Short mmCIF file of C-alpha atoms in Angstrom, two decimals:
data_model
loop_
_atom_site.label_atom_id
_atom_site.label_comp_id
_atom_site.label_asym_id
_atom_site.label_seq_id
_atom_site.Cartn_x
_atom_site.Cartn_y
_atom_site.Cartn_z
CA UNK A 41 73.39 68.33 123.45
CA UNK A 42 74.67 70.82 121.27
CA UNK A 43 73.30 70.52 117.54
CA UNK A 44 76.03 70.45 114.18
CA UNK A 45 75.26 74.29 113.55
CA UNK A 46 75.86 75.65 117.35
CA UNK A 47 79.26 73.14 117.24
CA UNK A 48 79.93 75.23 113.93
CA UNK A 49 79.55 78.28 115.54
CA UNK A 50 81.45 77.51 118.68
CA UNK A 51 84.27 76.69 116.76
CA UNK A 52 84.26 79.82 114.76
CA UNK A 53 83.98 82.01 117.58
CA UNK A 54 87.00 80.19 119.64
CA UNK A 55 88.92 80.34 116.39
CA UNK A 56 88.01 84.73 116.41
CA UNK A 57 88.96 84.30 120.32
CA UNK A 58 92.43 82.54 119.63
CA UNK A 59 93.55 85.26 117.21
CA UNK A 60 92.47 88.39 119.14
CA UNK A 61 94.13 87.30 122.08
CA UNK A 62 97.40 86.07 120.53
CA UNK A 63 96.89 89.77 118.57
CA UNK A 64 96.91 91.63 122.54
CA UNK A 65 99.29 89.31 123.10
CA UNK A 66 102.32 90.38 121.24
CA UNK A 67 101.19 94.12 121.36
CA UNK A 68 101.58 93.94 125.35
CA UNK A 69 104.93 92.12 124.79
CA UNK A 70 106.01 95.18 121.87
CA UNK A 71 104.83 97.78 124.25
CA UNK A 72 101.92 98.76 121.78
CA UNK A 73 99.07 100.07 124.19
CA UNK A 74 97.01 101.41 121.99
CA UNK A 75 97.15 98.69 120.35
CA UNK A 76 96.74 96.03 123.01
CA UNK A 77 93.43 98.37 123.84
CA UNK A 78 92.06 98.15 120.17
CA UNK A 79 91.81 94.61 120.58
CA UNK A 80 90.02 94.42 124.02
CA UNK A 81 87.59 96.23 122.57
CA UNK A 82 87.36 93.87 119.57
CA UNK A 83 87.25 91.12 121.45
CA UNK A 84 84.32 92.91 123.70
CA UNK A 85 82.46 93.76 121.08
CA UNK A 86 82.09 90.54 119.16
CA UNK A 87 78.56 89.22 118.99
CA UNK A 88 76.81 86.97 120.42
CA UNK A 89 74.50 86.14 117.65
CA UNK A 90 74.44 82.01 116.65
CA UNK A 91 75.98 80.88 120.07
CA UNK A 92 73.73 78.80 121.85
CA UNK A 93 72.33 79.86 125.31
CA UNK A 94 75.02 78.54 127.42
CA UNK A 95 77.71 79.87 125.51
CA UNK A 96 76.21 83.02 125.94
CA UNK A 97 76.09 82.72 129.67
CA UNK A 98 79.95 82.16 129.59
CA UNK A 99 81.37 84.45 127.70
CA UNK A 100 80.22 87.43 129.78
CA UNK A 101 83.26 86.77 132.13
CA UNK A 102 85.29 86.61 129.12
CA UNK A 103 83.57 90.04 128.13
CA UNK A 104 84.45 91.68 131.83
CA UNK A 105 88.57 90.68 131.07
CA UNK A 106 88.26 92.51 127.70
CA UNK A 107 86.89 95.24 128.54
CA UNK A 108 89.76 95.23 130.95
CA UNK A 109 92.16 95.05 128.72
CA UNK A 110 90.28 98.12 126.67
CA UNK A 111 90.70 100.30 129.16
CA UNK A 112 94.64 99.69 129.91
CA UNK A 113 95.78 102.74 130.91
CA UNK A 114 99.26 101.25 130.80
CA UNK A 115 101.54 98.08 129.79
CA UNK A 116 101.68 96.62 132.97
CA UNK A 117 97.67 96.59 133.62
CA UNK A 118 97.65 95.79 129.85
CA UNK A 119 99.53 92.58 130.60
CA UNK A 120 97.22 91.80 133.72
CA UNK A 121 94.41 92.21 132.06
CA UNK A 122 95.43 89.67 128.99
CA UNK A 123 96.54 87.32 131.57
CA UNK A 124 92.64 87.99 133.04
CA UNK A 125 91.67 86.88 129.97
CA UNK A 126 93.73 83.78 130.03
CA UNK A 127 92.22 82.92 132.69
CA UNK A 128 88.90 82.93 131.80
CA UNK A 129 89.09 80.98 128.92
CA UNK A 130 90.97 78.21 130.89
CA UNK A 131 88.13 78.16 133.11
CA UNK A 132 85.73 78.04 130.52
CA UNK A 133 87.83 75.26 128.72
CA UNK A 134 88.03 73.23 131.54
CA UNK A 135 84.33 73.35 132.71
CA UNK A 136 83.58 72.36 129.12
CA UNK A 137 86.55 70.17 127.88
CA UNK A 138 87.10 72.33 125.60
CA UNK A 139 90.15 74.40 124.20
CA UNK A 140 93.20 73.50 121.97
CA UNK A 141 94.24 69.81 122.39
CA UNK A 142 98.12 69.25 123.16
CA UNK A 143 100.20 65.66 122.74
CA UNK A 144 102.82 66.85 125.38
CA UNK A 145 105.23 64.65 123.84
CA UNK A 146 104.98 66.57 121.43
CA UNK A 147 106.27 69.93 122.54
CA UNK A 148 108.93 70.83 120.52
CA UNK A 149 112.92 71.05 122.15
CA UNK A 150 114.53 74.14 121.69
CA UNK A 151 118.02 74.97 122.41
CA UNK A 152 119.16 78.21 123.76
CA UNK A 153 121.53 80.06 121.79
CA UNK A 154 122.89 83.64 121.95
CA UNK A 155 122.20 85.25 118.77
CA UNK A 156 118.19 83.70 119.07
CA UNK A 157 116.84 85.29 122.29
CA UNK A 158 114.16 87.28 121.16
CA UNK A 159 112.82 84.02 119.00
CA UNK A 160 113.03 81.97 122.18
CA UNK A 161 111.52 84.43 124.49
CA UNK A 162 107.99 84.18 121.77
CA UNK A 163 108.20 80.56 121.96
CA UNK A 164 108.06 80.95 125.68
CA UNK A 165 105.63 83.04 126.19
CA UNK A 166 103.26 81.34 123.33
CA UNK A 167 103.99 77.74 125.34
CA UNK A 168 103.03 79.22 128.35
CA UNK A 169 99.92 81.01 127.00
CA UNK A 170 98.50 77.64 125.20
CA UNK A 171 99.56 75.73 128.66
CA UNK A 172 97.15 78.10 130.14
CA UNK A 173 94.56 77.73 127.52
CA UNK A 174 94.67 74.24 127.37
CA UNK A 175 95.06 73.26 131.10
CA UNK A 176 98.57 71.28 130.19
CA UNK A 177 100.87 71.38 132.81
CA UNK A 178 104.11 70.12 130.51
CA UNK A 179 103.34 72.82 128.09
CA UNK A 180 103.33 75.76 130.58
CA UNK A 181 105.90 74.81 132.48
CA UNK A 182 108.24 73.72 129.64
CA UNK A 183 107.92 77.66 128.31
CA UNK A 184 108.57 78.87 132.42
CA UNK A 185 111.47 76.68 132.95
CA UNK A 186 113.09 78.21 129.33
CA UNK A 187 112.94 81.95 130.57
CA UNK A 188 114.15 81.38 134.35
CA UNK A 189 117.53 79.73 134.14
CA UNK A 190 118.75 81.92 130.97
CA UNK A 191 120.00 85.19 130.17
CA UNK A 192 117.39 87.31 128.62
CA UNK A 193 119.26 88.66 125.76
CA UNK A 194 122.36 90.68 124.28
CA UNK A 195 122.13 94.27 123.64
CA UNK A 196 123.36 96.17 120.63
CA UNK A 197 125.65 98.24 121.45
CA UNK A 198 125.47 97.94 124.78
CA UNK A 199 123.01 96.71 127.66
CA UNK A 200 121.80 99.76 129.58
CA UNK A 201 122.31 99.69 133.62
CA UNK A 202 118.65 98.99 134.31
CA UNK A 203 118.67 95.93 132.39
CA UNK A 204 120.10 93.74 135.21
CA UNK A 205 117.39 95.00 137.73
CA UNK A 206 114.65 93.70 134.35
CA UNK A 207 116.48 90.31 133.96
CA UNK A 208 116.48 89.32 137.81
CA UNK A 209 112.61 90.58 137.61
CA UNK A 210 111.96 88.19 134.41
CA UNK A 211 114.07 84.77 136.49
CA UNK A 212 112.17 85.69 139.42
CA UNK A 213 108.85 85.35 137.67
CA UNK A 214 109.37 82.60 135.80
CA UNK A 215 110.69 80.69 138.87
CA UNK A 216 107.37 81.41 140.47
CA UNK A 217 105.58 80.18 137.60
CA UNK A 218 106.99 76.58 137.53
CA UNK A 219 105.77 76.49 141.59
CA UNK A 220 102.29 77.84 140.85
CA UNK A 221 99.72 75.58 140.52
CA UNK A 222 96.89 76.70 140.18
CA UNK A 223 94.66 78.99 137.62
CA UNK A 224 94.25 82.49 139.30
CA UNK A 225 98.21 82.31 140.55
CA UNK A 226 99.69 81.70 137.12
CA UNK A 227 97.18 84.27 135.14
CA UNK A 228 98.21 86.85 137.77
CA UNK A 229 102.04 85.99 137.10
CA UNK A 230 101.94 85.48 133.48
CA UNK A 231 100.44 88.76 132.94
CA UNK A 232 102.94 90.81 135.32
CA UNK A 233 105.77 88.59 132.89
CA UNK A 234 103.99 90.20 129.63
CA UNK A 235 104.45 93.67 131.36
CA UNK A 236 107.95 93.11 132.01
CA UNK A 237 108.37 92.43 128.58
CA UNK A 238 106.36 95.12 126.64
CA UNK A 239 108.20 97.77 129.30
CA UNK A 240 111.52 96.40 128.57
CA UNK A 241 111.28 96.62 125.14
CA UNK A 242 109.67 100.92 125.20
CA UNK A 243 112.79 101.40 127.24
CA UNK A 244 115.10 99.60 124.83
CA UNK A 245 113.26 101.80 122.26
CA UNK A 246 113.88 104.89 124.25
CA UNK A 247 117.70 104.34 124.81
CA UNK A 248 118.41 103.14 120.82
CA UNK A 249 119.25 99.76 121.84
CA UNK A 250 118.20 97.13 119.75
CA UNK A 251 117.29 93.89 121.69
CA UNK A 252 118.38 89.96 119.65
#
């Protein structure tokens, strides 16, 4: 049984893993590369030192995804590689009943409106991610069902032609989230969403339209 200090440094180390990953996160969803690499190889590169044995064991897998992730050469593998990651610590989580704790009555409702989607599109995502993390089914599919039957956003000044192509790919993915059910299937989906997203918004960027 684990002793007070190793719980101490357990929960220190998932606390460096939670923000790291939410960190890769939102720089796969901005299209920030080199940023979504920086933090792969942060999270590869944290040590081991005051983890117990068994921990130790673990986390290599964990270390595999990140380095993943470091060596991105693009968005989409980017967003793969964080939803590799996902999956690993869901794994872990669930082989040790570990990971954040959530009171699905809990989750929040939201209401769709058309000068919020950006807003909406984070609380998505972040639902889905800590459904994944967490091993709650309510929580990831709550954040699935919010991006599949709505439209992605308005455009200032104008949405570009490719956008429709983008918005069917974004429905179509979420759809096939809320019939996934198991690990591997949504980690593989979830990261091709997050490389829909950080792609969508470099071309929005390219074009001078500004996404809300």
């Amino acid at each position: 049984m684990a002793n007070a200090e190793d719980s101490a440094a357990v929960h220190a180390r998932m606390a460096q893993h939670l923000a790291i990953t939410a960190a890769a996160r939102n720089a796969v969803i901005t299209g920030n590369l080199d940023e979504a690499n920086a933090q792969g190889k942060l999270l590869r590169h944290l040590p081991l030192d005051g983890l117990p044995q068994n921990w130790q064991d673990r986390l290599s897998n964990l270390s595999s995804a990140a380095r993943d992730l470091e060596a991105a050469p693009n968005i989409a593998m980017a967003g793969l590689a964080v939803g590799e990651i996902g999956q690993t610590c869901s794994a872990c989580h669930l082989a040790t009943s570990g990971g954040p704790k959530i009171d699905g009555s809990g989750i929040p409702p939201q209401t769709w409106t058309t000068d919020s989607h950006m807003p909406q599109h984070l609380w998505a995502s972040e639902w889905m991610w800590l459904g994944m993390l967490a091993n709650n089914d309510e929580a990831f599919l709550r954040g699935a069902k919010t991006l599949s039957d709505e439209p992605l956003m308005q455009v200032a000044p104008t949405r570009p032609e490719w956008f429709a192509e983008t918005e069917a790919e974004v429905h179509r993915i979420a759809k096939e989230m809320q019939a996934a059910s198991d690990l591997p299937a949504r980690e593989a989906l979830y990261g091709a969403l997050l490389a829909q997203c950080g792609t969508c918004h470099m071309r929005l960027e390219t074009d001078g339209a500004t996404p809300r």
